[in-house]
Tab-separated table of C-alpha atoms in Angstrom:
chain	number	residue	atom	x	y	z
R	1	UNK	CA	25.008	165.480	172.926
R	2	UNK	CA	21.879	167.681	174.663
R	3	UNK	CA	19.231	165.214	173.792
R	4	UNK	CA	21.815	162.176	174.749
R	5	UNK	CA	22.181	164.229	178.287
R	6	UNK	CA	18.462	164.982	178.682
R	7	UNK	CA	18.092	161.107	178.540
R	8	UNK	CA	20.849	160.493	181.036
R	9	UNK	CA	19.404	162.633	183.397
R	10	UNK	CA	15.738	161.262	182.894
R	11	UNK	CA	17.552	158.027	183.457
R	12	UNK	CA	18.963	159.407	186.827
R	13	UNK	CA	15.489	160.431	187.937
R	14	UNK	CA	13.619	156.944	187.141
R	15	UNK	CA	16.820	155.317	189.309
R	16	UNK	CA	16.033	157.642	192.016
R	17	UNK	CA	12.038	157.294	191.575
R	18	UNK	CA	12.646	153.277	192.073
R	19	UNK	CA	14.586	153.521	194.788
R	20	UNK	CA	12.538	155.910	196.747
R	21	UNK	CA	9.372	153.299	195.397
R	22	UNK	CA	11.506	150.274	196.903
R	23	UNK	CA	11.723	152.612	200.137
R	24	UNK	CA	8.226	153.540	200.188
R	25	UNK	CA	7.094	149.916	200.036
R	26	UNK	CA	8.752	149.215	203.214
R	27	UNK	CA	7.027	151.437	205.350
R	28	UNK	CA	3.734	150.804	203.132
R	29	UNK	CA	1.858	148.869	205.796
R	30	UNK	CA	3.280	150.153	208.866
R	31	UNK	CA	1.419	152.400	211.276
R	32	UNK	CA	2.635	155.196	213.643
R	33	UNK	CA	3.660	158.762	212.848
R	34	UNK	CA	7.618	157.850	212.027
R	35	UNK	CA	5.609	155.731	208.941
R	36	UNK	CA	3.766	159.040	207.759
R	37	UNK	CA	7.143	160.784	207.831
R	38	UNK	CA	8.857	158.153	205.828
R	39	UNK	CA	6.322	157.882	203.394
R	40	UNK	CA	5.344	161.363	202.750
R	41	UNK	CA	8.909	162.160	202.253
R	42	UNK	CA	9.702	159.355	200.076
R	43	UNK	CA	6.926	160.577	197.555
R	44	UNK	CA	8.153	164.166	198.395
R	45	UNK	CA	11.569	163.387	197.138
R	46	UNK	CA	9.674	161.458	193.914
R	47	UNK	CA	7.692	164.078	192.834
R	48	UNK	CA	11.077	166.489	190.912
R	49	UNK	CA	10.773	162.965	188.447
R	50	UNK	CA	7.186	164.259	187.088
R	51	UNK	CA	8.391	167.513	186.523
R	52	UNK	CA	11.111	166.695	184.227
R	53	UNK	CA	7.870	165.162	182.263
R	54	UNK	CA	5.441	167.899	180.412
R	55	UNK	CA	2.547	169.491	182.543
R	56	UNK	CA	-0.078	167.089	181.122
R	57	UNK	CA	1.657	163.516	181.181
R	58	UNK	CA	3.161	164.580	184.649
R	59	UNK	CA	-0.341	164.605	185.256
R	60	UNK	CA	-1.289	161.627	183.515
R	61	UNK	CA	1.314	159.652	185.436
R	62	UNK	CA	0.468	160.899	188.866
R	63	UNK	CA	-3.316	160.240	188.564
R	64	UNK	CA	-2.243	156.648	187.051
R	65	UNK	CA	-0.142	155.824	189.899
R	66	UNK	CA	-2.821	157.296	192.254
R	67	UNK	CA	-5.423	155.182	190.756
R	68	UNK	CA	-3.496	151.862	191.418
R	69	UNK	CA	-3.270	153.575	195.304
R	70	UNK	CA	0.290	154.501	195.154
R	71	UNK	CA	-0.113	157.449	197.163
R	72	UNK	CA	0.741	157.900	200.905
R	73	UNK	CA	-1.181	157.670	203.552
R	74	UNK	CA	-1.718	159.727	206.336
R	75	UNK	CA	-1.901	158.086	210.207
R	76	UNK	CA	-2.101	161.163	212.049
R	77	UNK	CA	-5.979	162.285	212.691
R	78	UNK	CA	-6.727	165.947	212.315
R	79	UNK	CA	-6.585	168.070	215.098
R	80	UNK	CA	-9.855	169.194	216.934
R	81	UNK	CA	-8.912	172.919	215.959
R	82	UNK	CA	-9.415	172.296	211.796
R	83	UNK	CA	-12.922	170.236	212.036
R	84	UNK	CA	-15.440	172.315	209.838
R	85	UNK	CA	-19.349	171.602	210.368
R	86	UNK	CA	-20.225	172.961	206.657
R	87	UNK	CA	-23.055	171.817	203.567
R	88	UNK	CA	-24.460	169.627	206.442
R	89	UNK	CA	-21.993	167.603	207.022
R	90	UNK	CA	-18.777	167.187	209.455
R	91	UNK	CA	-15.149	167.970	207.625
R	92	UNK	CA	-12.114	166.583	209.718
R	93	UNK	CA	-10.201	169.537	207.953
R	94	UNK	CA	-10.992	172.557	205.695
R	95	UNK	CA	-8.381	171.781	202.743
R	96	UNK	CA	-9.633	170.414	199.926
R	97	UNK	CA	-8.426	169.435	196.307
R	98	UNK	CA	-10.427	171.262	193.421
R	99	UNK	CA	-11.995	169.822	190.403
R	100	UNK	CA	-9.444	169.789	187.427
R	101	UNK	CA	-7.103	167.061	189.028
R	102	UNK	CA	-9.045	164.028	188.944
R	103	UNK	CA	-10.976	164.338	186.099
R	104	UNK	CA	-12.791	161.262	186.161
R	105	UNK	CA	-13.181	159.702	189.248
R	106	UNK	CA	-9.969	157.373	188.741
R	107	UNK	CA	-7.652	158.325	192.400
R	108	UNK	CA	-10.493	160.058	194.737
R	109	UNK	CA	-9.789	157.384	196.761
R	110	UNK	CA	-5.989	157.655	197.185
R	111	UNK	CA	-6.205	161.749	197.456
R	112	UNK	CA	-8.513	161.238	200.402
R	113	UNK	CA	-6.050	159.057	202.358
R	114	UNK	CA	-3.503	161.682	201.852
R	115	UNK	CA	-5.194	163.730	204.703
R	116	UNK	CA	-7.312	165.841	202.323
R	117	UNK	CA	-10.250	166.692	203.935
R	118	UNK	CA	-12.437	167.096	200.631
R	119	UNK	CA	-11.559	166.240	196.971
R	120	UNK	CA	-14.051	167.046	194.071
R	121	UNK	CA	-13.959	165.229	191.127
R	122	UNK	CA	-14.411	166.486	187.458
R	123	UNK	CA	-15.687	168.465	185.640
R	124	UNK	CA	-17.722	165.601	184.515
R	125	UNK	CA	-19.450	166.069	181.304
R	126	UNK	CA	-22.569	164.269	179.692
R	127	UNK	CA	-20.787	162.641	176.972
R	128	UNK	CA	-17.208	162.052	176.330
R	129	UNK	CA	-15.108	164.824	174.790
R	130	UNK	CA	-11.294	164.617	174.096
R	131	UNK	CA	-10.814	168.459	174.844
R	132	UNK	CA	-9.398	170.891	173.129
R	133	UNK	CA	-5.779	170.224	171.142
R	134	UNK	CA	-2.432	169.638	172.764
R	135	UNK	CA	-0.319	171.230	173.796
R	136	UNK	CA	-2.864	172.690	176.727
R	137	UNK	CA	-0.662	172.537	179.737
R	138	UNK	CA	2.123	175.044	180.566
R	139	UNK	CA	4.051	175.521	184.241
R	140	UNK	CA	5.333	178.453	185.035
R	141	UNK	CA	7.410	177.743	187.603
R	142	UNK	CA	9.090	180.751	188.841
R	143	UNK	CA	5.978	182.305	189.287
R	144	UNK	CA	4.009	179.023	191.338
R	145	UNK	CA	1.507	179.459	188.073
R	146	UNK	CA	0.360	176.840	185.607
R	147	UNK	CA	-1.835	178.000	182.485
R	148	UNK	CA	-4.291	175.654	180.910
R	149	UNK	CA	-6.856	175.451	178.167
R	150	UNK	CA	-7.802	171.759	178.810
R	151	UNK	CA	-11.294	172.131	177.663
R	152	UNK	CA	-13.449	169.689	179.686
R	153	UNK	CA	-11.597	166.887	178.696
R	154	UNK	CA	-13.670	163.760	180.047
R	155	UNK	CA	-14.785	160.671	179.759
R	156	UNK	CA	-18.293	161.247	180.873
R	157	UNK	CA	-20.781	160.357	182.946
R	158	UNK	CA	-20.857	156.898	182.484
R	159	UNK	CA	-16.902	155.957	183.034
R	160	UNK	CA	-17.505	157.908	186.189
R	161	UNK	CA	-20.566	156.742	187.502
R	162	UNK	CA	-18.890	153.194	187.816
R	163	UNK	CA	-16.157	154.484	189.616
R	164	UNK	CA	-18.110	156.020	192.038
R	165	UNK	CA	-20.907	153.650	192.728
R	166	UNK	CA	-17.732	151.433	193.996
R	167	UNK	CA	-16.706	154.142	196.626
R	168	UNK	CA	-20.547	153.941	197.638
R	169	UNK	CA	-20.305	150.841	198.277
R	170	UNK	CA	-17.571	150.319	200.037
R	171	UNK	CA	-19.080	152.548	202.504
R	172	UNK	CA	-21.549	151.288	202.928
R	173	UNK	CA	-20.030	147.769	203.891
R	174	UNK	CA	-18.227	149.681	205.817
R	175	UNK	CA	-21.119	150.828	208.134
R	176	UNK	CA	-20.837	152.693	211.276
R	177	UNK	CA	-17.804	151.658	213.022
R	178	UNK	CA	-16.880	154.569	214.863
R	179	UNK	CA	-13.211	153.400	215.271
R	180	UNK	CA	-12.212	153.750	211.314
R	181	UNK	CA	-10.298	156.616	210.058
R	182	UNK	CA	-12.953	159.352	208.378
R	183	UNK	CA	-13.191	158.303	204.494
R	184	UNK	CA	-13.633	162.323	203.823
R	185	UNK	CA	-15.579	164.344	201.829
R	186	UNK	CA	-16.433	163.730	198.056
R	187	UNK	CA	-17.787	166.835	196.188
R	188	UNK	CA	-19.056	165.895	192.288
R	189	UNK	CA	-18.401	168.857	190.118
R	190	UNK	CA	-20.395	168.738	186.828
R	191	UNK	CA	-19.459	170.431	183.130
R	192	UNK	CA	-21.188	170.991	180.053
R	193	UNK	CA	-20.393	169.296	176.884
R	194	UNK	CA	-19.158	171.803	173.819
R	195	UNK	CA	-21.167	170.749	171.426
R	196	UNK	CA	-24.590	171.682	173.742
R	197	UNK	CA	-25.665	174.846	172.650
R	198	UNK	CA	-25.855	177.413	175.485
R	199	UNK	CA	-29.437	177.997	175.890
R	200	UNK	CA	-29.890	174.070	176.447
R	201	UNK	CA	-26.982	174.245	178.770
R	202	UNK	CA	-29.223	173.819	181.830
R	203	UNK	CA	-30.084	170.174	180.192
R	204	UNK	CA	-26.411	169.081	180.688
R	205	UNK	CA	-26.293	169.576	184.181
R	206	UNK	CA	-29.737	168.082	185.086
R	207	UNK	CA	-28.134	164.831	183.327
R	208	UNK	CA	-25.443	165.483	186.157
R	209	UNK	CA	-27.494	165.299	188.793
R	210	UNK	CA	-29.572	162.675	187.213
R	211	UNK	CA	-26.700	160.398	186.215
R	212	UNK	CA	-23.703	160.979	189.011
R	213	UNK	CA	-25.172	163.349	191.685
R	214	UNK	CA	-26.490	160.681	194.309
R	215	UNK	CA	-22.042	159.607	194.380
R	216	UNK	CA	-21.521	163.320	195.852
R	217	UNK	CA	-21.530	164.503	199.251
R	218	UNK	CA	-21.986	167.682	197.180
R	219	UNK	CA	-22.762	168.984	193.240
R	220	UNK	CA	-20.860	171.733	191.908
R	221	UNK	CA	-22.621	173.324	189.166
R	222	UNK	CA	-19.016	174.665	187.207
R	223	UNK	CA	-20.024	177.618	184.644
R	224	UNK	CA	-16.674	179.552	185.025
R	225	UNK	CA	-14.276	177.399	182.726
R	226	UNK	CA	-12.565	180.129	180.374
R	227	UNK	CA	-12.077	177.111	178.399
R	228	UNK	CA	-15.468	176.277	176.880
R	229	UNK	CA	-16.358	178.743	174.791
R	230	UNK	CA	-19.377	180.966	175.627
R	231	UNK	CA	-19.251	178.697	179.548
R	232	UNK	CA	-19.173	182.103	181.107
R	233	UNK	CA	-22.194	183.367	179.936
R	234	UNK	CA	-23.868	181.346	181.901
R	235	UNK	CA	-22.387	183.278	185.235
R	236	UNK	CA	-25.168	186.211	183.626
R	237	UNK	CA	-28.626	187.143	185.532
R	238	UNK	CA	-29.828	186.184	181.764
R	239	UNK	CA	-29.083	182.432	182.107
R	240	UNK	CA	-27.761	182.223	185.846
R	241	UNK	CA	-31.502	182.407	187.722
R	242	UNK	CA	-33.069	179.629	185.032
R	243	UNK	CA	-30.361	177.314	185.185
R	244	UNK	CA	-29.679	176.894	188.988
R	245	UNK	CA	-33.438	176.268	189.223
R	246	UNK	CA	-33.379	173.910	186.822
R	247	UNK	CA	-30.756	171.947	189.043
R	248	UNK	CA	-32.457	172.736	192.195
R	249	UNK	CA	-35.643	170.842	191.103
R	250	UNK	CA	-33.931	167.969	189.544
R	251	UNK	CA	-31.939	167.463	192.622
R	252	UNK	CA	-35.328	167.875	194.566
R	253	UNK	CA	-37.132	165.081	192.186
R	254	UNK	CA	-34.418	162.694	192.507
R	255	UNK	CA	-34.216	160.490	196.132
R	256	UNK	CA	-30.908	160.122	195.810
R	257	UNK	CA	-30.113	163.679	195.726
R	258	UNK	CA	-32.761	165.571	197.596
R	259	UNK	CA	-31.074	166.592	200.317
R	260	UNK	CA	-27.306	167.019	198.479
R	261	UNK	CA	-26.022	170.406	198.498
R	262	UNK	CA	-25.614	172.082	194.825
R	263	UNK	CA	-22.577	174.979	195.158
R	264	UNK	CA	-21.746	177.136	192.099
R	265	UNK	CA	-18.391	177.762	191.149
R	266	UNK	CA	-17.748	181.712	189.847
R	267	UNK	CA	-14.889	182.807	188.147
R	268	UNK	CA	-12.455	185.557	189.638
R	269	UNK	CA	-12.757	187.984	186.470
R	270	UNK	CA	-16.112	189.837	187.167
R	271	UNK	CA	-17.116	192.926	187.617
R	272	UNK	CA	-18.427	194.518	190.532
R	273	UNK	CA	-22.744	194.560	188.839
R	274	UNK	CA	-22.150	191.310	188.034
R	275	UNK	CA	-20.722	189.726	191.143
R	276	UNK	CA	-24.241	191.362	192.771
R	277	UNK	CA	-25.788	189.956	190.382
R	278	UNK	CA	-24.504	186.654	191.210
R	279	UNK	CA	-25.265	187.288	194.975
R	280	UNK	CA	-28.580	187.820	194.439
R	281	UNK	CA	-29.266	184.753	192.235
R	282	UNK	CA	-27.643	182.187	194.854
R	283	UNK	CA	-29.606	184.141	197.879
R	284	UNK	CA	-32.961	183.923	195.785
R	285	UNK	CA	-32.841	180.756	194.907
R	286	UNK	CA	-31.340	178.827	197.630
R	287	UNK	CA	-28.156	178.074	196.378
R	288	UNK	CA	-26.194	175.577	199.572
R	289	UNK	CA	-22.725	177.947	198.559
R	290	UNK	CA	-20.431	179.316	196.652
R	291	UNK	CA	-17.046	178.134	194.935
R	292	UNK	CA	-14.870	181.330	194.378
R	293	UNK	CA	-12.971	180.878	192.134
R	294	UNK	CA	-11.722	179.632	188.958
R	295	UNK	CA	-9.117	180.546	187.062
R	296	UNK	CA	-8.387	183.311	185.455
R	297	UNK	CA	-8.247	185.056	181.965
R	298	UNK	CA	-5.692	188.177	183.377
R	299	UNK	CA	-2.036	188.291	183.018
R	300	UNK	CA	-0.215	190.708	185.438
R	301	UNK	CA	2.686	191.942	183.649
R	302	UNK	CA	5.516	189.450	185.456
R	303	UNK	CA	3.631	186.798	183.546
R	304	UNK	CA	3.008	188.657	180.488
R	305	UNK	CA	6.934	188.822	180.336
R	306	UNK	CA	6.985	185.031	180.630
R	307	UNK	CA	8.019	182.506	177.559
R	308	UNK	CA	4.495	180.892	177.644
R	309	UNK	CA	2.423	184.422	179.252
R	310	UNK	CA	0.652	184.836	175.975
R	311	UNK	CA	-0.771	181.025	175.820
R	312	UNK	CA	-4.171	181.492	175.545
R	313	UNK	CA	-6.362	179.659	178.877
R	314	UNK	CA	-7.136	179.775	182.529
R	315	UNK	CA	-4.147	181.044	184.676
R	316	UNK	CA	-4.233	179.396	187.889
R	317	UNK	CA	-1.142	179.353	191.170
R	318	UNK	CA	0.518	182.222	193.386
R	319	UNK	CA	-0.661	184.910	190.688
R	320	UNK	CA	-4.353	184.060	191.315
R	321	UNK	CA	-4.242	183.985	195.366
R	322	UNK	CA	-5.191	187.842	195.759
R	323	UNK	CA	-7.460	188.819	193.192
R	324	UNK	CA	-9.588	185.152	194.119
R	325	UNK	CA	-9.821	186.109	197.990
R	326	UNK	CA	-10.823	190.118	196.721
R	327	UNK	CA	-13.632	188.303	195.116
R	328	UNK	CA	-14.247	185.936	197.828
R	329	UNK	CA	-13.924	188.686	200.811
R	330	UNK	CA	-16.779	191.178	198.396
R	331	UNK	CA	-18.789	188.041	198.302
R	332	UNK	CA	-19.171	187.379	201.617
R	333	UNK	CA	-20.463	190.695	202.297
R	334	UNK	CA	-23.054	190.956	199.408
R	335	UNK	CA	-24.056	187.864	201.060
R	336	UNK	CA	-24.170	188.425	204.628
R	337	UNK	CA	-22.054	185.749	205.135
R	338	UNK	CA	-25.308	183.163	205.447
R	339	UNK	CA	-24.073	181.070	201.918
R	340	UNK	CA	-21.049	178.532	202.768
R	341	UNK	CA	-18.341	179.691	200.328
R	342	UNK	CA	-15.129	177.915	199.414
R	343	UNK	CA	-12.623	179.645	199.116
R	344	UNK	CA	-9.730	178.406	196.016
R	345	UNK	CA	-7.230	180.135	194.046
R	346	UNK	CA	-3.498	180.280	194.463
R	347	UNK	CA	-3.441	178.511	197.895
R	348	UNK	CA	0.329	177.212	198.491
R	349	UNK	CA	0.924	177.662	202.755
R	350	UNK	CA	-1.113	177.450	205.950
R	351	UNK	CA	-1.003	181.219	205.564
R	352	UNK	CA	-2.541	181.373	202.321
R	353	UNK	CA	-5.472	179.041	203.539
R	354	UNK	CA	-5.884	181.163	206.901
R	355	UNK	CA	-6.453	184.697	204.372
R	356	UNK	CA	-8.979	182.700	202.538
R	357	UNK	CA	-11.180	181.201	206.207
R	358	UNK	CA	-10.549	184.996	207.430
R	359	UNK	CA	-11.901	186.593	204.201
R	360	UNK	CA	-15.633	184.427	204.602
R	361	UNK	CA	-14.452	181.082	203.390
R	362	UNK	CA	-15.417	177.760	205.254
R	363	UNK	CA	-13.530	175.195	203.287
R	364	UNK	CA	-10.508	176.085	200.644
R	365	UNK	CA	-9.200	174.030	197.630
R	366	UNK	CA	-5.861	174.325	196.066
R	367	UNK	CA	-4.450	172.447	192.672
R	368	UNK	CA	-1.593	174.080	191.591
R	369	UNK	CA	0.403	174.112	194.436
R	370	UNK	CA	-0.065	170.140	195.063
R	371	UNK	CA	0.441	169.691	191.563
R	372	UNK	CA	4.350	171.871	191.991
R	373	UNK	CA	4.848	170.170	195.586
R	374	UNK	CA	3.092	166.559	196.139
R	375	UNK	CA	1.712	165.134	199.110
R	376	UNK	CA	4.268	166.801	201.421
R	377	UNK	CA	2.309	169.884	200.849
R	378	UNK	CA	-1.172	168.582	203.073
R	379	UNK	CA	0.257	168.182	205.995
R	380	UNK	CA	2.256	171.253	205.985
R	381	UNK	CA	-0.510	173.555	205.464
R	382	UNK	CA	-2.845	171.825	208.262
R	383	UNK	CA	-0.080	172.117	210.331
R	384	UNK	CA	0.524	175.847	209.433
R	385	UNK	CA	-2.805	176.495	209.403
R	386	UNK	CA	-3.450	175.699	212.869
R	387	UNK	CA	0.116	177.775	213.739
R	388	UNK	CA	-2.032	180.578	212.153
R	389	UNK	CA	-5.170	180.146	214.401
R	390	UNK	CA	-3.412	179.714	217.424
R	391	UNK	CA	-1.002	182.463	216.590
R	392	UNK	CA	-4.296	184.898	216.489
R	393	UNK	CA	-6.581	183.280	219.547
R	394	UNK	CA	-8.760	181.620	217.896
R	395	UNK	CA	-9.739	178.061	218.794
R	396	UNK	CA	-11.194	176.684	215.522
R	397	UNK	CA	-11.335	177.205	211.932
R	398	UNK	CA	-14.708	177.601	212.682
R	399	UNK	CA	-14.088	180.646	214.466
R	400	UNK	CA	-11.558	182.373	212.033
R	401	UNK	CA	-14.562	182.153	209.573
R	402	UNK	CA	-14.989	185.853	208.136
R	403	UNK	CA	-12.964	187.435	210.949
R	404	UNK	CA	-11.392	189.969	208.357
R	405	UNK	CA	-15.080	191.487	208.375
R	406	UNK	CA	-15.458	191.644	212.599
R	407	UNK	CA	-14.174	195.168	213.674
């Protein structure tokens, strides 16, 4: 009778899922805010169908449907208030979707035209890698929290390197037509593959830059996984100092990435020597900024009490929103607040976004949240966001930037 139920009310989702897709279609084409509405709130009221799916085929299915550019698209431009001049380049708004979503390059496009103002892509590794065993995914949804022990699952840099030389492309037909709706930002986030032993870690990431690098409008060099083993070692002065320079002079070498800024993304769980550590590395050698942070390895004891608190992985949502902007906050004063940082970790409202920009961060990224909420959630926090700044006098993002640190 339970699993015969279960399937009955699967069944009622996918009837309500098509109807709200025969709705959507309607208002596909149109233009004008009323169209946004309607079609943000037609995948709004889709999105409860993925979560009666598991964490990793909800997934699946949302970056499959994204990929064939069944997403919504936003008609409203950004307000004048949320533009970000950051990593040399212009950013109609500071929100951002982090690496971990789209994996590999398959629905960039789509997330972009739901009003993102960045999405990174990845982690990307040299070689294909299937990841480490299923079950990997867990939601934890009282607590806004998802754990995960993915594993750099990828299809490498090859499958991804197609994908993207299309976007290029495109823009490039494009031109300069200063009339067409900003295509965003694209950041390239690069991995390491298990199998490469950690001193020749350095060699995986050149082949980033090398091989996919020129696609980005910025490299992220990610060596705060929890999921790879021995990945965090690589956050040490030991291997930290040789390995960014590495990168640095292969993104020099190559013309299509000399002048591409290469961030480094940190993970929350550090202590205090070794977050100065990490300041000092970026400042001496010229890092472009900072990505603070990952997920993390600590349980608070609400999620310890949780049915899936002692899966082993990266805990990411709500839980990771303070202890990521404590690290992001003591960052931007061991750096004088001269390195672009970005801030991500447990993002979910305008409000959460605006603690992040006051704390020293120029662009945020959330994941979780979007993955919980859907497309409904972007415009919501730009428009809270800019609640926020007005709220407190200030007229820009820009301006908000590190104002937790101005007496």
């Amino acid at each position: 009778t339970a699993p015969r139920a279960r399937r009955g009310g699967i069944s009622t989702l996918a009837a309500g899922a098509l109807g709200v897709c025969g709705a959507m279609a309607a208002v596909r084409f149109a233009d004008g805010d009323w169209a946004e509405d309607a079609e943000f709130a037609a995948y709004g009221a889709a999105t409860p169908a993925l979560r009666a799916l598991d964490a990793e085929t909800a997934h699946d299915v949302a970056v499959a449907a994204l990929a064939l550019g069944l997403g919504p698209r936003r008609r409203r431009r950004d307000g004048e208030a949320l533009r970000v001049e950051a990593l040399g380049t212009t950013f109609s708004n500071p929100i951002g979707l982090a690496a971990g979503f789209d994996k590999d390059a398959r629905a960039f496009e789509a997330l972009l035209r739901v009003g993102f103002g960045f999405v990174e892509i990845g982690s990307v590794t040299p070689k294909p890698q299937p990841g480490n065993p299923k079950p990997r995914a867990f939601r934890l949804r009282e607590h806004g929290a998802v754990i995960n022990r993915y594993g750099f699952n990828s299809q490498g840099h090859e499958s991804a390197r197609t994908r993207l030389a299309r976007r290029r492309d495109a823009v490039a037909a494009e031109g300069d037509d200063a009339t067409a709706e900003p295509r965003g930002v694209l950041g390239v986030n690069l991995g390491k593959n298990k199998l490469t032993p950690e001193d020749n870690a350095a060699d995986d990431y050149v082949l980033g830059v090398e091989n996919i690098g020129e696609f980005g409008d910025y490299i992220v060099v990610n060596i705060s996984s929890p999921n790879t083993p021995g990945l965090r070692n690589l956050q040490g002065r030991k291997h930290l100092s040789g390995l960014l320079r590495k990168v640095l002079d292969a993104r020099d070498k190559n013309p299509g990435t000399a002048k591409t800024p290469v961030l480094v993304k940190i993970a929350p769980d550090l202590t205090d020597a070794a977050l100065r550590d990490i300041a000092s590395v970026v400042k001496s050698e010229k890092v472009d900024g900072v990505i603070v942070s990952n997920t993390t390895i600590a349980r608070p004891d609400a999620i310890k009490a949780h049915a899936h608190g002692d899966e082993a992985g990266g805990l990411s949502g709500k839980p990771l929103m303070e202890p990521s902007t404590k690290v992001l906050h003591d960052l931007y004063k061991l750096t004088g607040g001269k390195i672009t940082l970005v801030g991500c970790g447990g993002i979910a409202s305008g409000e959460d976004a605006y603690a992040k920009i006051r704390a020293g961060a120029s662009l945020v990224q959330l994941y979780t949240a979007f993955a919980f909420e859907g497309p409904p959630l972007i415009p919501r926090i730009k428009r809270e966001l800019e609640e926020c700044l007005a709220r407190d006098g200030f007229k820009s993002v820009q301006d908000a930037i590190g104002a937790a640190h101005r007496k």
